[in-house]
CSV table of C-alpha atoms in Angstrom, one decimal:
chain,number,residue,atom,x,y,z
A,1026,MET,CA,16.3,5.8,204.3
A,1027,THR,CA,16.1,5.2,208.5
A,1028,GLN,CA,17.2,7.4,210.9
A,1029,SER,CA,20.1,6.7,213.5
A,1030,THR,CA,19.0,6.0,216.9
A,1031,THR,CA,22.1,7.6,218.3
A,1032,ALA,CA,21.7,10.3,220.2
A,1033,ARG,CA,22.7,13.4,219.2
A,1034,VAL,CA,24.3,16.3,220.9
A,1035,GLY,CA,23.2,19.7,219.1
A,1036,ARG,CA,21.4,20.7,215.9
A,1037,PHE,CA,22.4,23.4,213.4
A,1038,HIS,CA,20.3,25.9,211.9
A,1039,GLN,CA,19.6,28.4,209.8
A,1040,GLY,CA,17.5,30.5,211.4
A,1041,ARG,CA,16.3,31.7,215.2
A,1042,LEU,CA,14.0,34.1,216.9
A,1043,SER,CA,15.1,37.3,218.3
A,1044,GLU,CA,13.5,39.1,220.7
A,1045,GLY,CA,10.5,37.5,219.2
A,1046,ARG,CA,11.5,38.5,215.8
A,1047,PRO,CA,12.0,36.1,213.7
A,1048,GLN,CA,15.5,36.1,211.8
A,1049,ALA,CA,17.2,34.1,208.9
A,1050,LEU,CA,20.6,34.0,209.2
A,1051,ASP,CA,23.7,34.3,206.4
A,1052,ALA,CA,25.9,31.4,208.3
A,1053,TRP,CA,25.2,28.1,210.8
A,1054,ARG,CA,23.6,28.5,214.9
A,1055,VAL,CA,24.1,25.6,216.3
A,1056,THR,CA,21.9,24.9,219.8
A,1057,THR,CA,23.3,22.2,222.6
A,1058,ASP,CA,22.1,21.0,225.9
A,1059,ASP,CA,26.0,20.6,226.6
A,1060,ALA,CA,28.0,24.1,227.6
A,1061,ASP,CA,31.6,22.2,226.9
A,1062,VAL,CA,30.1,21.3,222.9
A,1063,ALA,CA,29.2,24.9,223.0
A,1064,ALA,CA,32.1,26.4,223.6
A,1065,ARG,CA,34.2,23.8,221.3
A,1066,VAL,CA,31.6,24.8,218.5
A,1067,ALA,CA,32.8,28.5,219.1
A,1068,GLY,CA,36.4,27.7,218.8
A,1069,LEU,CA,35.9,25.6,215.6
A,1070,LEU,CA,32.8,27.7,213.1
A,1071,GLY,CA,33.8,31.5,215.4
A,1072,GLY,CA,31.0,32.9,217.1
A,1073,GLU,CA,30.3,32.8,221.2
A,1074,PRO,CA,28.1,30.8,223.2
A,1075,GLN,CA,25.4,31.9,224.9
A,1076,PRO,CA,22.2,31.4,226.3
A,1077,ASN,CA,19.8,29.8,223.4
A,1078,ASP,CA,16.8,32.6,223.3
A,1079,GLY,CA,16.6,32.2,220.1
A,1080,GLY,CA,14.4,29.1,219.6
A,1081,GLY,CA,15.3,25.8,218.6
A,1082,GLY,CA,14.1,22.4,220.8
A,1083,GLY,CA,14.6,24.1,223.5
A,1084,LEU,CA,18.3,23.6,223.9
A,1085,ALA,CA,20.1,25.8,226.5
A,1086,HIS,CA,22.8,26.7,224.3
A,1087,GLU,CA,23.3,28.5,221.1
A,1088,VAL,CA,26.6,29.6,219.3
A,1089,LEU,CA,26.1,32.4,216.4
A,1090,THR,CA,29.5,30.6,214.1
A,1091,SER,CA,31.0,32.6,211.4
A,1092,ARG,CA,30.6,30.0,209.3
A,1093,ASP,CA,28.3,28.9,206.1
A,1094,SER,CA,30.2,26.1,205.3
A,1095,VAL,CA,31.1,23.6,207.3
A,1096,ARG,CA,33.1,20.3,206.8
A,1097,VAL,CA,31.1,17.3,208.4
A,1098,ILE,CA,31.2,13.4,208.6
A,1099,VAL,CA,28.3,11.3,207.1
A,1100,ASP,CA,27.5,8.0,208.2
A,1101,GLY,CA,26.5,7.1,204.9
A,1102,PRO,CA,23.0,6.8,203.7
A,1103,ASP,CA,21.4,6.0,206.8
A,1104,ALA,CA,22.4,8.8,208.1
A,1105,VAL,CA,19.4,10.7,205.9
A,1106,ALA,CA,16.0,10.7,207.4
A,1107,ALA,CA,13.6,12.1,204.5
A,1108,HIS,CA,9.7,12.1,204.4
A,1109,MET,CA,7.1,13.8,203.2
A,1110,VAL,CA,4.8,15.5,206.0
A,1111,LEU,CA,1.3,17.3,206.3
A,1112,TRP,CA,0.2,18.4,209.4
A,1113,SER,CA,-3.0,19.5,210.5
A,1114,SER,CA,-4.2,20.5,214.0
A,1115,LYS,CA,-0.7,19.7,215.6
A,1116,VAL,CA,-1.4,16.5,214.7
A,1117,ILE,CA,0.3,14.4,211.2
A,1118,VAL,CA,-2.7,13.7,208.8
A,1119,HIS,CA,-0.2,12.2,206.0
A,1120,ASP,CA,3.5,10.8,206.7
A,1121,CYS,CA,4.7,9.0,203.5
A,1122,ASP,CA,7.7,7.7,201.3
A,1123,GLY,CA,7.0,9.9,198.4
A,1124,SER,CA,5.1,6.8,197.4
A,1125,ARG,CA,3.3,5.1,200.5
A,1126,PHE,CA,1.9,5.7,203.9
A,1127,LEU,CA,4.0,5.8,206.9
A,1128,ALA,CA,1.4,6.9,209.4
A,1129,PRO,CA,-1.2,7.4,210.1
A,1130,GLU,CA,-1.3,3.5,211.5
A,1131,GLU,CA,-4.1,1.9,209.8
A,1132,LYS,CA,-2.8,3.5,206.4
A,1133,LYS,CA,1.1,2.2,206.8
A,1134,GLY,CA,1.8,0.7,203.6
A,1135,GLN,CA,-1.3,1.9,201.2
A,1136,PRO,CA,0.0,4.1,198.3
A,1137,CYS,CA,-0.2,7.7,199.7
A,1138,GLY,CA,-1.9,9.0,196.4
A,1139,CYS,CA,1.0,11.7,195.9
A,1140,PRO,CA,2.2,12.6,192.5
A,1141,PRO,CA,5.1,11.0,191.2
A,1142,LEU,CA,6.8,14.2,190.4
A,1143,LEU,CA,8.8,16.6,192.5
A,1144,GLU,CA,7.6,19.8,191.3
A,1145,ASP,CA,4.3,18.1,191.2
A,1146,LYS,CA,4.4,17.7,194.7
A,1147,ARG,CA,5.9,20.9,195.7
A,1148,LEU,CA,2.8,22.6,194.1
A,1149,ALA,CA,0.5,20.6,196.0
A,1150,ALA,CA,2.1,21.2,199.2
A,1151,ARG,CA,1.7,25.2,198.4
A,1152,ASP,CA,-1.8,25.0,197.7
A,1153,GLY,CA,-2.3,23.0,201.0
A,1154,ARG,CA,-3.3,20.0,199.4
A,1155,GLY,CA,0.1,17.6,199.9
A,1156,PRO,CA,2.8,17.5,202.5
A,1157,MET,CA,6.0,19.1,202.4
A,1158,PRO,CA,9.5,17.4,203.1
A,1159,SER,CA,10.9,16.5,205.9
A,1160,ILE,CA,14.6,16.2,206.2
A,1161,ASP,CA,16.8,15.0,208.5
A,1162,LEU,CA,21.3,14.5,208.5
A,1163,THR,CA,22.5,13.5,211.3
A,1164,PHE,CA,26.4,14.1,211.0
A,1165,ARG,CA,29.7,14.5,213.2
A,1166,ILE,CA,32.2,18.0,212.5
A,1167,ALA,CA,35.3,16.6,211.0
A,1168,ALA,CA,37.6,18.5,212.5
A,1169,ALA,CA,36.5,16.8,216.0
A,1170,PRO,CA,34.3,14.1,215.4
A,1171,VAL,CA,34.4,12.8,219.5
A,1172,LEU,CA,32.1,16.1,219.6
A,1173,GLY,CA,29.5,13.2,219.1
A,1174,LYS,CA,26.6,14.0,215.9
A,1175,PHE,CA,24.6,16.6,215.4
A,1176,HIS,CA,21.8,17.0,212.9
A,1177,PHE,CA,19.6,19.5,210.8
A,1178,GLN,CA,16.5,19.3,209.5
A,1179,THR,CA,14.9,21.1,206.6
A,1180,SER,CA,12.0,21.5,204.5
A,1181,SER,CA,13.8,22.5,201.6
A,1182,TRP,CA,12.2,21.7,198.5
A,1183,GLN,CA,15.6,22.5,196.9
A,1184,LEU,CA,17.8,19.8,199.1
A,1185,ALA,CA,14.5,16.8,198.6
A,1186,ALA,CA,15.7,17.4,194.8
A,1187,GLN,CA,19.4,16.7,195.7
A,1188,LEU,CA,18.8,13.4,197.7
A,1189,SER,CA,19.1,10.9,194.8
A,1190,ASP,CA,22.4,12.1,194.0
A,1191,LEU,CA,23.6,12.3,197.4
A,1192,THR,CA,22.4,8.8,198.7
A,1193,ASP,CA,24.4,7.7,195.7
A,1194,ALA,CA,27.3,9.6,196.4
A,1195,LEU,CA,27.5,8.0,199.8
A,1196,GLU,CA,27.2,4.9,199.2
A,1197,ARG,CA,29.7,4.9,196.5
A,1198,VAL,CA,31.7,6.8,199.2
A,1199,ASP,CA,31.0,3.0,201.0
A,1200,GLY,CA,31.5,3.9,204.9
A,1201,PRO,CA,32.0,7.7,206.6
A,1202,ALA,CA,31.9,10.4,204.0
A,1203,VAL,CA,33.7,13.8,204.3
A,1204,CYS,CA,31.2,15.8,203.2
A,1205,ASP,CA,30.6,19.8,203.0
A,1206,LEU,CA,26.9,21.5,204.7
A,1207,THR,CA,26.9,24.9,203.2
A,1208,MET,CA,24.5,27.2,203.2
A,1209,GLU,CA,24.7,28.6,199.2
A,1210,LEU,CA,23.9,31.8,198.7
A,1211,VAL,CA,21.4,32.0,195.8
A,1212,LEU,CA,20.7,34.7,193.3
A,1213,LEU,CA,18.6,34.8,190.6
A,1214,THR,CA,16.3,37.6,188.5
A,1215,THR,CA,12.4,37.1,188.5
A,1216,LYS,CA,10.6,37.2,184.5
A,1217,THR,CA,9.7,40.6,186.0
A,1218,GLY,CA,13.3,41.5,186.1
A,1219,ARG,CA,13.4,42.1,190.5
A,1220,SER,CA,17.1,40.5,191.6
A,1221,VAL,CA,16.3,37.7,194.4
A,1222,CYS,CA,18.5,36.0,197.3
A,1223,TYR,CA,18.5,33.9,199.2
A,1224,ARG,CA,20.3,30.7,200.8
A,1225,LYS,CA,19.5,26.8,200.2
A,1226,PRO,CA,21.0,24.0,202.2
A,1227,VAL,CA,23.1,22.0,200.2
A,1228,VAL,CA,25.4,19.0,201.2
A,1229,ALA,CA,28.5,18.4,198.8
A,1230,VAL,CA,29.9,14.7,199.1
A,1231,LEU,CA,34.0,14.8,198.8
A,1232,GLY,CA,35.3,11.6,199.5
A,1233,SER,CA,36.5,9.2,202.9
A,1234,PRO,CA,38.0,10.4,205.8
A,1235,ASP,CA,41.4,8.7,204.0
A,1236,THR,CA,41.0,11.2,201.3
A,1237,VAL,CA,40.0,14.3,202.6
A,1238,ALA,CA,40.9,16.9,204.9
A,1239,PRO,CA,39.5,17.7,208.2
A,1240,GLU,CA,39.2,21.5,207.2
A,1241,PRO,CA,39.1,23.1,203.4
A,1242,PRO,CA,42.7,24.2,202.4
A,1243,SER,CA,43.4,27.5,203.8
A,1244,SER,CA,45.2,28.8,200.4
A,1245,ALA,CA,43.9,29.5,197.0
A,1246,GLU,CA,44.4,26.3,196.1
A,1247,PRO,CA,41.7,24.3,194.3
A,1248,THR,CA,39.5,21.6,196.3
A,1249,PRO,CA,38.9,18.3,195.1
A,1250,ALA,CA,36.0,17.9,193.0
A,1251,PRO,CA,33.2,16.8,195.1
A,1252,ALA,CA,31.7,13.0,194.6
A,1253,SER,CA,28.0,14.3,193.8
A,1254,SER,CA,27.1,17.0,191.4
A,1255,ALA,CA,25.9,19.4,193.8
A,1256,PRO,CA,26.9,23.0,193.4
A,1257,ARG,CA,28.9,24.2,196.7
A,1258,ARG,CA,30.6,26.9,197.5
A,1259,LYS,CA,34.3,27.7,199.5
A,1260,ALA,CA,34.4,27.9,202.8
A,1261,ARG,CA,35.4,31.1,205.0
A,1262,ARG,CA,39.3,31.5,205.5
A,1263,PRO,CA,40.3,30.9,209.2
A,1264,HIS,CA,41.9,34.5,209.6
A,1265,GLU,CA,38.0,36.1,209.0
A,1266,PRO,CA,37.0,37.9,212.3
A,1267,ALA,CA,35.1,34.6,214.3
A,1268,THR,CA,31.7,37.0,215.0
A,1269,ARG,CA,29.4,38.5,213.3
A,1270,ASN,CA,27.4,41.6,213.5
A,1271,VAL,CA,24.4,39.6,213.0
A,1272,PRO,CA,21.5,41.9,213.0
A,1273,GLU,CA,22.8,43.7,210.6
A,1274,LEU,CA,23.6,40.3,208.3
A,1275,ALA,CA,20.2,39.0,209.4
A,1276,CYS,CA,16.9,40.1,208.0
A,1277,SER,CA,14.1,40.4,211.1
A,1278,VAL,CA,9.7,40.8,210.1
A,1279,SER,CA,7.0,41.2,213.0
A,1280,VAL,CA,5.1,38.1,212.7
A,1281,ASP,CA,1.4,37.3,214.5
A,1282,THR,CA,2.2,34.4,216.3
A,1283,ALA,CA,-1.2,33.0,215.8
A,1284,LEU,CA,-0.7,33.1,212.1
A,1285,LEU,CA,2.9,31.4,212.5
A,1286,HIS,CA,1.4,28.5,214.2
A,1287,ARG,CA,-1.2,28.4,211.0
A,1288,ALA,CA,1.7,28.9,208.6
A,1289,ALA,CA,3.5,25.7,210.8
A,1290,GLN,CA,0.4,23.9,209.9
A,1291,VAL,CA,0.5,24.4,206.3
A,1292,LEU,CA,4.5,24.1,205.6
A,1293,GLY,CA,4.4,21.1,207.8
A,1294,THR,CA,7.7,22.9,209.7
A,1295,SER,CA,8.3,22.2,213.1
A,1296,ASP,CA,9.6,25.4,215.2
A,1297,HIS,CA,9.1,29.2,214.1
A,1298,GLN,CA,12.3,29.7,212.6
A,1299,GLU,CA,12.1,26.9,210.4
A,1300,THR,CA,8.6,28.2,209.2
A,1301,VAL,CA,10.0,31.2,208.5
A,1302,VAL,CA,13.0,29.6,206.6
A,1303,ALA,CA,10.7,28.0,204.6
A,1304,ALA,CA,8.1,30.8,203.8
A,1305,LEU,CA,10.7,33.5,203.7
A,1306,SER,CA,13.5,32.2,201.5
A,1307,ALA,CA,14.1,35.3,199.1
A,1308,VAL,CA,16.0,36.9,202.2
A,1309,ALA,CA,18.4,39.6,200.8
A,1310,ALA,CA,22.3,38.9,202.0
A,1311,GLY,CA,24.8,41.6,201.7
A,1312,GLN,CA,22.9,44.0,200.4
A,1313,GLN,CA,21.8,47.1,201.8
A,1314,GLN,CA,19.2,47.3,204.5
A,1315,THR,CA,16.6,49.3,202.4
A,1316,THR,CA,17.0,47.2,199.1
A,1317,GLU,CA,16.2,43.8,201.5
A,1318,LEU,CA,13.6,45.6,203.2
A,1319,ALA,CA,11.9,46.1,199.9
A,1320,GLN,CA,12.3,43.1,198.7
A,1321,LEU,CA,10.7,41.4,201.8
A,1322,ARG,CA,7.4,43.6,201.8
A,1323,ASP,CA,6.7,42.3,197.9
A,1324,HIS,CA,7.7,38.6,199.5
A,1325,VAL,CA,5.5,39.1,202.4
A,1326,GLY,CA,2.4,40.3,200.6
A,1327,ARG,CA,2.9,37.1,198.0
A,1328,ILE,CA,3.3,34.6,201.0
A,1329,ALA,CA,0.2,36.7,202.6
A,1330,ALA,CA,-2.0,35.7,199.7
A,1331,ILE,CA,-0.8,31.8,198.7
A,1332,ALA,CA,-1.2,31.2,202.6
A,1333,GLU,CA,-4.7,32.7,202.8
A,1334,GLN,CA,-5.1,30.2,199.8
A,1335,ALA,CA,-4.3,27.2,201.1
A,1336,LEU,CA,-6.0,28.1,204.8
A,1337,HIS,CA,-9.0,28.9,203.8
A,1338,GLY,CA,-8.8,25.9,200.9
A,1339,GLY,CA,-6.5,23.5,202.2
A,1340,ASP,CA,-8.5,23.2,206.2
A,1341,SER,CA,-11.8,21.7,204.4
A,1342,SER,CA,-10.5,19.9,202.2
A,1343,ARG,CA,-7.7,17.7,204.3
A,1344,THR,CA,-9.0,15.1,207.1
């Protein structure tokens, strides 16, 4: 899959930094350098434009929207760029398509040595021995395509597992495709009986712009079945409040910035908030704050142990 070289006006995020404290959000955050674009995004998706103090490529403005699902237009499979990346000391040491090297240049085209199964790739990445997914989706907001192209970058293994179905569905549309880009809430119970919830990115292909409305229906009527088999959550209705009290709905934790930088190298993520989203994926949503903090303490302990093993065992094995 290739990436369009057309300039993009903004970026969608699942997290941010607030006063140096990383937050995982329960609604999309949009950053842009264009004040007019920020104002229009706020009008479409809720929230208010404000200076971007939460990180994200140095873009000047951010909007903390009220939407966990946004209807977008994706211009076919070429709008999805996906590869596997391993970083070491701010340098990419492994960049592949899952079977052959894309970089460094001297290895380009050679077999990369990654295991064929996605779960084995994930285990290798967890142990610091293999690369992480790097997925970049380019799209336009369906309700206002004239605003230009936005993109969403993620290292989500769940979305990596969906890529084959996603590209097949986009090919079947044979042209621009209307999709729902959703931060889907996942609830599960561990083998020890602990309840865990987190949000994963999901792209559901609905059809062509000629057959699918640019906004979900506001009534309780069922929406058309998506062209892909990926699960999808209904977007929030327009009459819901346009803004949120973000600190109450998003968990924050203090993080040593040096350790966060090392974690980014191990996880193969490009900035702080994406590192935290990748590492602290089990963030409680809509539960009492005390329960959220208790869950986070437990997960932080597990992540610290995994990170220590990866950093100590992974540094010596990478070249």
